[in-house]
């Protein structure tokens, strides 16, 4: 682990500009096969003080090998994500006029879910870059050629030599994970043809602040993006950020369009920058009050949980996403509060949550305990409606930890 001293986007010194400190946690995806001591790392955020930037970033950068060794997330396991990527591919194909001769590279390609959508829509020349070997092998087995690596200049050059220039490079939910954004962006430029376009999707800080989605702050997410700093960054890198859209992924994301040539810039870009300034996203005070809102919400949730227990409810969790770890530590919840956590993806079942060591079990557990009164705290709140709808016959209680929205199951 090392501490960042400068802004990843503009180089301004940030070391004395910590604006938010959450309790230290283990790596959010470090689910373990048996309870054991796990190292905890600080979760402090720095706000770049440059009046033309204002990028928000994690102060502590944990080495990627520590973070990704135990990586157990696979995008294809969630049906709504597959649909999202299908729409995404179709839109990119229309916008850029891609066809069977076009070449598409996806960075952080995971199990190949997005590239599969391009192939299914006739764009068959695709290549993935994915550091987690196990997940890359799943992609390969589904016919998506994948290089097992972190994106770096050597990997970019190798792909350029082997396959020629790319018409499109995509990166989804990875631009928040990369410590060295300059190096990653030049690598993207190396791979792109002169008229090529880079599209990336990343969680949008405006939505995080507005919706109090603080649990999306964890060590894998080293950067919390807004549009204003990115416009200047890409300009400095010799590229043009020419369009941006807000999309609902992960509680609110932006899809950013960047060209390696000059393009007419959509008025949407200036509009979003204006709204970011109006929301004071570049002011330290915004994050002080954000911290206060987190503490208030934690207090409300603990009181709510305590009163449920007084009323005879037993507690479990639903969903074991990475953000569960930040939520548990920030709200001071632990294994005394939860008996088990139900997870749909088989990859995490049989493991224990990072640091708090709550057993992760499959959804069949709900049927086993149906005779008792259970309340399920939905850690995967971005799938709250899907989860509740998918268990319509369950008699327990559902609770959204961020809104305290509460739904009674059938029998209650
Ligand atoms: Zn900056």
Short mmCIF file of C-alpha atoms and ligand atoms in Angstrom, two decimals:
data_model
loop_
_atom_site.label_atom_id
_atom_site.label_comp_id
_atom_site.label_asym_id
_atom_site.label_seq_id
_atom_site.Cartn_x
_atom_site.Cartn_y
_atom_site.Cartn_z
CA UNK A 1 0.00 0.00 0.00
CA UNK A 2 1.19 3.56 -0.64
CA UNK A 3 -0.26 7.00 -0.04
CA UNK A 4 -1.09 9.22 -2.99
CA UNK A 5 0.54 12.64 -2.87
CA UNK A 6 -0.79 14.17 -6.07
CA UNK A 7 -3.97 14.27 -8.14
CA UNK A 8 -4.17 11.37 -10.60
CA UNK A 9 -5.71 13.65 -13.23
CA UNK A 10 -3.78 16.93 -13.02
CA UNK A 11 -0.74 16.37 -10.78
CA UNK A 12 -1.66 19.02 -8.16
CA UNK A 13 -0.50 18.14 -4.63
CA UNK A 14 -3.40 16.55 -2.69
CA UNK A 15 -1.70 15.05 0.35
CA UNK A 16 -3.06 17.71 2.76
CA UNK A 17 -6.54 17.69 1.25
CA UNK A 18 -8.29 14.74 2.90
CA UNK A 19 -12.00 15.64 2.97
CA UNK A 20 -13.58 12.39 4.18
CA UNK A 21 -12.34 9.52 6.38
CA UNK A 22 -14.32 6.28 6.62
CA UNK A 23 -13.29 3.50 9.04
CA UNK A 24 -10.40 1.35 7.74
CA UNK A 25 -11.52 -1.98 6.22
CA UNK A 26 -10.00 -5.11 4.70
CA UNK A 27 -10.07 -5.28 0.90
CA UNK A 28 -13.77 -5.38 0.02
CA UNK A 29 -13.57 -8.50 -2.12
CA UNK A 30 -11.31 -10.46 0.21
CA UNK A 31 -13.89 -13.12 1.12
CA UNK A 32 -12.10 -15.89 3.03
CA UNK A 33 -12.64 -19.66 3.32
CA UNK A 34 -12.27 -19.53 7.11
CA UNK A 35 -12.24 -16.70 9.67
CA UNK A 36 -8.72 -15.28 10.04
CA UNK A 37 -6.93 -12.00 10.72
CA UNK A 38 -7.21 -9.68 7.75
CA UNK A 39 -5.20 -6.50 7.25
CA UNK A 40 -7.23 -3.29 7.27
CA UNK A 41 -6.38 -0.24 5.19
CA UNK A 42 -7.44 3.42 5.61
CA UNK A 43 -10.38 4.72 3.55
CA UNK A 44 -9.56 8.42 3.26
CA UNK A 45 -10.54 10.58 0.31
CA UNK A 46 -8.51 13.50 -1.07
CA UNK A 47 -10.09 16.32 -3.07
CA UNK A 48 -7.80 17.99 -5.62
CA UNK A 49 -7.65 21.71 -4.69
CA UNK A 50 -7.00 22.93 -8.24
CA UNK A 51 -9.87 25.30 -9.20
CA UNK A 52 -9.90 23.81 -12.70
CA UNK A 53 -9.88 20.17 -11.58
CA UNK A 54 -11.42 18.99 -8.26
CA UNK A 55 -10.91 15.27 -8.74
CA UNK A 56 -11.78 13.05 -5.74
CA UNK A 57 -9.51 10.09 -5.06
CA UNK A 58 -8.56 7.53 -2.44
CA UNK A 59 -5.51 8.49 -0.38
CA UNK A 60 -4.31 4.91 0.11
CA UNK A 61 -3.60 2.88 -2.98
CA UNK A 62 -3.50 -0.84 -2.21
CA UNK A 63 -1.39 -2.86 -4.63
CA UNK A 64 -3.50 -4.35 -7.43
CA UNK A 65 -2.20 -7.86 -6.79
CA UNK A 66 -3.51 -7.68 -3.19
CA UNK A 67 -6.87 -6.47 -4.47
CA UNK A 68 -7.43 -8.77 -7.38
CA UNK A 69 -5.92 -12.08 -6.23
CA UNK A 70 -9.21 -13.10 -4.66
CA UNK A 71 -11.43 -11.34 -7.12
CA UNK A 72 -14.73 -13.21 -7.27
CA UNK A 73 -17.05 -10.88 -9.18
CA UNK A 74 -18.35 -12.04 -12.56
CA UNK A 75 -20.64 -9.69 -14.47
CA UNK A 76 -22.46 -12.38 -16.46
CA UNK A 77 -23.92 -13.76 -13.26
CA UNK A 78 -26.40 -10.90 -13.04
CA UNK A 79 -29.18 -10.91 -15.68
CA UNK A 80 -29.84 -7.15 -15.53
CA UNK A 81 -26.18 -6.55 -16.36
CA UNK A 82 -26.41 -8.73 -19.45
CA UNK A 83 -29.36 -6.65 -20.65
CA UNK A 84 -27.49 -3.45 -19.90
CA UNK A 85 -24.50 -4.60 -21.95
CA UNK A 86 -26.73 -5.71 -24.81
CA UNK A 87 -28.18 -2.18 -25.07
CA UNK A 88 -24.69 -0.72 -24.66
CA UNK A 89 -23.26 -2.77 -27.56
CA UNK A 90 -26.15 -1.93 -29.86
CA UNK A 91 -25.79 1.79 -29.12
CA UNK A 92 -22.02 1.78 -29.73
CA UNK A 93 -22.47 -0.15 -32.99
CA UNK A 94 -25.05 2.39 -34.23
CA UNK A 95 -23.09 5.43 -33.10
CA UNK A 96 -19.77 4.37 -34.63
CA UNK A 97 -21.15 2.40 -37.57
CA UNK A 98 -19.30 -0.76 -36.54
CA UNK A 99 -19.51 -3.88 -38.74
CA UNK A 100 -17.87 -7.30 -39.19
CA UNK A 101 -14.54 -5.63 -40.15
CA UNK A 102 -14.44 -3.49 -37.00
CA UNK A 103 -12.23 -4.36 -34.05
CA UNK A 104 -13.33 -3.88 -30.43
CA UNK A 105 -11.17 -4.22 -27.31
CA UNK A 106 -12.67 -4.33 -23.81
CA UNK A 107 -10.46 -3.48 -20.83
CA UNK A 108 -11.38 -5.30 -17.64
CA UNK A 109 -13.43 -7.61 -19.82
CA UNK A 110 -14.37 -9.86 -16.90
CA UNK A 111 -16.17 -12.99 -18.13
CA UNK A 112 -16.62 -11.49 -21.61
CA UNK A 113 -20.25 -10.48 -21.14
CA UNK A 114 -19.97 -7.17 -23.03
CA UNK A 115 -17.84 -8.52 -25.89
CA UNK A 116 -20.26 -11.44 -26.26
CA UNK A 117 -22.96 -8.83 -26.99
CA UNK A 118 -20.84 -7.28 -29.76
CA UNK A 119 -20.26 -10.73 -31.28
CA UNK A 120 -23.97 -11.52 -31.11
CA UNK A 121 -24.65 -8.24 -32.95
CA UNK A 122 -22.25 -9.12 -35.79
CA UNK A 123 -19.06 -7.40 -34.60
CA UNK A 124 -17.01 -10.58 -34.33
CA UNK A 125 -13.45 -9.19 -34.08
CA UNK A 126 -13.18 -8.66 -30.35
CA UNK A 127 -10.49 -9.03 -27.69
CA UNK A 128 -10.62 -8.78 -23.91
CA UNK A 129 -7.98 -7.73 -21.39
CA UNK A 130 -8.65 -9.11 -17.90
CA UNK A 131 -6.22 -9.48 -14.97
CA UNK A 132 -8.14 -12.17 -13.04
CA UNK A 133 -7.11 -15.48 -14.59
CA UNK A 134 -10.06 -17.56 -13.42
CA UNK A 135 -12.56 -15.11 -14.86
CA UNK A 136 -10.57 -14.69 -18.09
CA UNK A 137 -10.73 -18.47 -18.53
CA UNK A 138 -14.52 -18.33 -18.30
CA UNK A 139 -14.48 -15.71 -21.10
CA UNK A 140 -12.18 -17.87 -23.25
CA UNK A 141 -14.43 -20.88 -22.76
CA UNK A 142 -17.28 -18.75 -24.13
CA UNK A 143 -15.29 -17.92 -27.26
CA UNK A 144 -14.02 -14.47 -26.24
CA UNK A 145 -10.24 -14.21 -26.84
CA UNK A 146 -8.75 -12.71 -23.69
CA UNK A 147 -5.28 -11.56 -22.64
CA UNK A 148 -4.69 -12.15 -18.92
CA UNK A 149 -3.06 -8.88 -17.83
CA UNK A 150 -3.49 -5.45 -16.33
CA UNK A 151 -3.60 -2.85 -19.08
CA UNK A 152 -0.15 -1.33 -19.53
CA UNK A 153 1.84 0.13 -22.46
CA UNK A 154 3.44 -3.23 -23.33
CA UNK A 155 0.09 -5.02 -23.49
CA UNK A 156 -1.34 -2.18 -25.61
CA UNK A 157 1.58 -2.30 -28.05
CA UNK A 158 1.36 -6.07 -28.31
CA UNK A 159 -2.36 -5.95 -29.17
CA UNK A 160 -1.76 -3.18 -31.73
CA UNK A 161 0.95 -5.28 -33.43
CA UNK A 162 -1.11 -8.46 -33.43
CA UNK A 163 -4.50 -7.10 -34.47
CA UNK A 164 -4.02 -3.56 -35.85
CA UNK A 165 -5.82 -0.44 -34.64
CA UNK A 166 -9.07 -0.73 -32.70
CA UNK A 167 -12.19 1.14 -33.77
CA UNK A 168 -13.52 1.04 -30.25
CA UNK A 169 -11.97 0.50 -26.84
CA UNK A 170 -14.37 0.06 -23.93
CA UNK A 171 -13.74 -0.03 -20.19
CA UNK A 172 -16.61 -0.43 -17.78
CA UNK A 173 -16.36 0.17 -14.10
CA UNK A 174 -12.57 -0.08 -14.41
CA UNK A 175 -11.64 3.59 -14.81
CA UNK A 176 -12.40 3.92 -11.11
CA UNK A 177 -9.94 1.09 -10.38
CA UNK A 178 -6.84 2.37 -12.14
CA UNK A 179 -4.24 4.24 -10.06
CA UNK A 180 -2.20 5.51 -13.01
CA UNK A 181 -4.82 7.02 -15.31
CA UNK A 182 -2.23 8.73 -17.50
CA UNK A 183 -0.51 5.48 -18.30
CA UNK A 184 -3.82 3.69 -18.88
CA UNK A 185 -5.05 6.46 -21.18
CA UNK A 186 -1.89 6.46 -23.28
CA UNK A 187 -2.24 2.70 -23.54
CA UNK A 188 -5.81 3.19 -24.82
CA UNK A 189 -4.49 5.73 -27.38
CA UNK A 190 -1.88 3.22 -28.53
CA UNK A 191 -4.61 0.69 -29.30
CA UNK A 192 -7.02 3.10 -31.01
CA UNK A 193 -6.98 3.99 -34.70
CA UNK A 194 -6.85 7.69 -35.66
CA UNK A 195 -10.69 7.85 -35.80
CA UNK A 196 -11.12 5.45 -32.88
CA UNK A 197 -13.32 6.07 -29.89
CA UNK A 198 -12.88 5.15 -26.25
CA UNK A 199 -16.10 4.63 -24.26
CA UNK A 200 -16.01 4.02 -20.56
CA UNK A 201 -18.63 3.74 -17.88
CA UNK A 202 -17.88 4.65 -14.34
CA UNK A 203 -19.83 5.36 -11.17
CA UNK A 204 -20.78 9.07 -11.02
CA UNK A 205 -19.80 10.99 -7.91
CA UNK A 206 -22.84 13.28 -8.22
CA UNK A 207 -25.07 10.22 -7.74
CA UNK A 208 -22.90 8.89 -4.90
CA UNK A 209 -23.23 12.18 -2.99
CA UNK A 210 -26.90 12.73 -3.73
CA UNK A 211 -27.97 9.16 -2.95
CA UNK A 212 -25.57 8.70 -0.01
CA UNK A 213 -24.05 5.71 -1.85
CA UNK A 214 -20.98 5.87 0.39
CA UNK A 215 -20.56 2.08 0.43
CA UNK A 216 -19.33 2.29 -3.19
CA UNK A 217 -16.19 3.78 -1.60
CA UNK A 218 -13.74 0.90 -1.16
CA UNK A 219 -10.12 0.19 -1.97
CA UNK A 220 -10.67 -1.10 -5.47
CA UNK A 221 -12.23 2.26 -6.34
CA UNK A 222 -9.29 4.63 -6.27
CA UNK A 223 -11.06 7.40 -8.24
CA UNK A 224 -14.53 8.99 -7.89
CA UNK A 225 -15.25 10.68 -11.17
CA UNK A 226 -16.94 13.89 -12.18
CA UNK A 227 -16.95 15.34 -15.69
CA UNK A 228 -15.04 18.59 -15.11
CA UNK A 229 -11.67 17.06 -14.16
CA UNK A 230 -11.99 14.48 -16.96
CA UNK A 231 -12.52 17.13 -19.67
CA UNK A 232 -9.22 18.79 -18.80
CA UNK A 233 -7.44 15.49 -18.32
CA UNK A 234 -8.30 14.12 -21.76
CA UNK A 235 -7.50 17.46 -23.33
CA UNK A 236 -4.03 17.30 -21.80
CA UNK A 237 -3.70 13.73 -23.10
CA UNK A 238 -4.43 14.97 -26.65
CA UNK A 239 -7.92 13.47 -26.79
CA UNK A 240 -11.43 14.95 -26.84
CA UNK A 241 -14.13 14.12 -24.32
CA UNK A 242 -16.99 14.77 -26.75
CA UNK A 243 -20.05 13.34 -25.04
CA UNK A 244 -21.31 12.01 -21.75
CA UNK A 245 -24.54 10.33 -20.69
CA UNK A 246 -25.92 9.43 -17.30
CA UNK A 247 -26.84 5.75 -16.98
CA UNK A 248 -28.45 3.91 -14.03
CA UNK A 249 -25.70 1.27 -13.46
CA UNK A 250 -24.41 0.88 -9.87
CA UNK A 251 -26.86 3.44 -8.50
CA UNK A 252 -25.78 6.07 -11.06
CA UNK A 253 -22.94 6.14 -13.56
CA UNK A 254 -21.70 8.18 -16.49
CA UNK A 255 -20.90 6.79 -19.92
CA UNK A 256 -18.06 8.91 -21.28
CA UNK A 257 -17.15 9.18 -24.98
CA UNK A 258 -13.59 10.14 -25.85
CA UNK A 259 -12.08 10.45 -29.34
CA UNK A 260 -8.45 10.35 -30.38
CA UNK A 261 -9.19 13.16 -32.87
CA UNK A 262 -11.00 16.51 -32.62
CA UNK A 263 -14.76 16.25 -32.48
CA UNK A 264 -17.72 18.52 -32.02
CA UNK A 265 -18.43 18.44 -28.28
CA UNK A 266 -22.00 17.78 -27.21
CA UNK A 267 -23.63 20.54 -25.09
CA UNK A 268 -24.34 17.78 -22.54
CA UNK A 269 -20.71 18.01 -21.40
CA UNK A 270 -20.89 21.69 -20.37
CA UNK A 271 -24.32 21.11 -18.83
CA UNK A 272 -23.03 18.38 -16.54
CA UNK A 273 -19.98 20.43 -15.53
CA UNK A 274 -22.32 23.28 -14.63
CA UNK A 275 -24.53 20.99 -12.55
CA UNK A 276 -21.45 19.58 -10.75
CA UNK A 277 -20.35 23.09 -9.80
CA UNK A 278 -23.89 23.93 -8.68
CA UNK A 279 -23.90 20.81 -6.46
CA UNK A 280 -20.58 22.00 -4.92
CA UNK A 281 -18.86 18.70 -5.79
CA UNK A 282 -15.50 20.49 -5.82
CA UNK A 283 -15.90 21.92 -2.32
CA UNK A 284 -14.50 20.24 0.82
CA UNK A 285 -17.60 21.19 2.83
CA UNK A 286 -19.76 18.95 0.68
CA UNK A 287 -17.77 15.94 1.91
CA UNK A 288 -17.87 17.07 5.53
CA UNK A 289 -21.65 17.10 5.40
CA UNK A 290 -21.58 13.81 3.46
CA UNK A 291 -19.67 12.31 6.42
CA UNK A 292 -22.29 13.64 8.81
CA UNK A 293 -25.10 12.15 6.72
CA UNK A 294 -23.33 8.75 6.86
CA UNK A 295 -23.07 8.90 10.66
CA UNK A 296 -26.73 9.87 10.99
CA UNK A 297 -27.82 7.08 8.68
CA UNK A 298 -25.69 4.55 10.58
CA UNK A 299 -27.32 5.58 13.84
CA UNK A 300 -30.82 5.28 12.34
CA UNK A 301 -30.05 1.84 10.91
CA UNK A 302 -28.60 0.50 14.18
CA UNK A 303 -31.64 1.76 16.08
CA UNK A 304 -33.91 0.16 13.51
CA UNK A 305 -32.06 -3.16 13.72
CA UNK A 306 -32.19 -3.05 17.53
CA UNK A 307 -35.94 -2.48 17.54
CA UNK A 308 -36.48 -5.30 15.03
CA UNK A 309 -34.54 -7.64 17.32
CA UNK A 310 -36.59 -6.46 20.31
CA UNK A 311 -39.67 -7.41 18.32
CA UNK A 312 -38.31 -10.93 17.88
CA UNK A 313 -36.89 -10.66 14.34
CA UNK A 314 -33.67 -12.45 13.44
CA UNK A 315 -31.32 -10.81 11.01
CA UNK A 316 -29.62 -11.92 7.81
CA UNK A 317 -28.20 -10.15 4.77
CA UNK A 318 -29.03 -10.46 1.09
CA UNK A 319 -26.27 -9.99 -1.46
CA UNK A 320 -22.54 -10.03 -0.78
CA UNK A 321 -21.20 -7.29 -3.07
CA UNK A 322 -17.87 -5.55 -2.38
CA UNK A 323 -19.73 -2.54 -0.97
CA UNK A 324 -21.02 -4.67 1.91
CA UNK A 325 -17.61 -4.31 3.61
CA UNK A 326 -17.64 -0.49 3.71
CA UNK A 327 -21.26 -0.48 4.89
CA UNK A 328 -20.57 -2.97 7.71
CA UNK A 329 -17.54 -1.06 9.01
CA UNK A 330 -19.04 2.44 8.62
CA UNK A 331 -22.26 1.39 10.38
CA UNK A 332 -20.43 -0.74 12.99
CA UNK A 333 -22.33 -3.90 12.03
CA UNK A 334 -20.79 -7.34 12.48
CA UNK A 335 -21.35 -11.08 12.99
CA UNK A 336 -23.33 -10.33 16.16
CA UNK A 337 -25.95 -8.66 13.99
CA UNK A 338 -26.20 -11.11 11.09
CA UNK A 339 -26.48 -14.90 11.18
CA UNK A 340 -25.73 -15.40 7.48
CA UNK A 341 -25.72 -13.62 4.15
CA UNK A 342 -27.57 -15.00 1.14
CA UNK A 343 -25.80 -14.61 -2.20
CA UNK A 344 -27.11 -15.57 -5.63
CA UNK A 345 -23.70 -15.93 -7.27
CA UNK A 346 -22.16 -19.34 -6.49
CA UNK A 347 -18.62 -17.87 -6.49
CA UNK A 348 -18.83 -16.47 -2.95
CA UNK A 349 -20.91 -19.22 -1.33
CA UNK A 350 -19.20 -21.14 1.42
CA UNK A 351 -16.90 -18.19 2.14
CA UNK A 352 -16.94 -15.61 4.94
CA UNK A 353 -17.31 -11.82 4.56
CA UNK A 354 -14.09 -9.76 4.71
CA UNK A 355 -13.07 -8.95 8.31
CA UNK A 356 -16.54 -9.49 9.79
CA UNK A 357 -16.59 -13.24 8.91
CA UNK A 358 -20.29 -13.78 8.37
CA UNK A 359 -21.00 -17.01 6.43
CA UNK A 360 -22.20 -16.56 2.84
CA UNK A 361 -24.87 -19.09 1.81
CA UNK A 362 -27.06 -19.83 -1.21
CA UNK A 363 -30.68 -18.66 -1.61
CA UNK A 364 -32.05 -22.11 -0.61
CA UNK A 365 -31.25 -21.06 2.98
CA UNK A 366 -34.30 -18.76 2.93
CA UNK A 367 -36.62 -21.74 2.45
CA UNK A 368 -34.87 -23.62 5.29
CA UNK A 369 -35.51 -20.80 7.76
CA UNK A 370 -38.99 -19.89 6.54
CA UNK A 371 -40.56 -21.06 9.82
CA UNK A 372 -38.69 -18.31 11.69
CA UNK A 373 -39.10 -14.56 11.45
CA UNK A 374 -36.15 -13.16 9.52
CA UNK A 375 -35.39 -9.67 8.31
CA UNK A 376 -32.99 -9.48 5.33
CA UNK A 377 -30.87 -6.38 4.99
CA UNK A 378 -30.27 -5.97 1.26
CA UNK A 379 -26.59 -5.13 0.78
CA UNK A 380 -26.99 -5.42 -3.00
CA UNK A 381 -29.37 -2.44 -2.84
CA UNK A 382 -28.94 -1.69 -6.54
CA UNK A 383 -30.87 -4.93 -7.17
CA UNK A 384 -33.35 -4.36 -4.33
CA UNK A 385 -36.50 -4.51 -6.48
CA UNK A 386 -35.27 -7.57 -8.41
CA UNK A 387 -34.35 -9.40 -5.22
CA UNK A 388 -37.67 -8.70 -3.50
CA UNK A 389 -39.62 -9.63 -6.66
CA UNK A 390 -37.56 -12.82 -7.08
CA UNK A 391 -38.58 -14.04 -3.61
CA UNK A 392 -42.25 -13.13 -3.65
CA UNK A 393 -43.17 -16.25 -1.65
CA UNK A 394 -40.73 -15.56 1.19
CA UNK A 395 -42.45 -14.56 4.42
CA UNK A 396 -39.63 -12.46 5.87
CA UNK A 397 -38.99 -8.75 5.95
CA UNK A 398 -36.80 -6.78 3.50
CA UNK A 399 -34.82 -3.72 4.48
CA UNK A 400 -32.78 -1.34 2.32
CA UNK A 401 -29.84 -0.15 4.48
CA UNK A 402 -29.42 3.19 2.69
CA UNK A 403 -33.05 4.32 2.63
CA UNK A 404 -34.53 2.15 5.44
CA UNK A 405 -37.26 1.32 2.94
CA UNK A 406 -38.94 -1.71 4.39
CA UNK A 407 -41.12 -4.27 2.65
CA UNK A 408 -43.05 -6.98 4.38
CA UNK A 409 -43.02 -10.37 2.73
CA UNK A 410 -46.12 -12.44 2.12
CA UNK A 411 -46.63 -13.89 5.58
CA UNK A 412 -46.01 -10.77 7.66
ZN1 LIG B 1 -6.56 17.55 -10.04
#
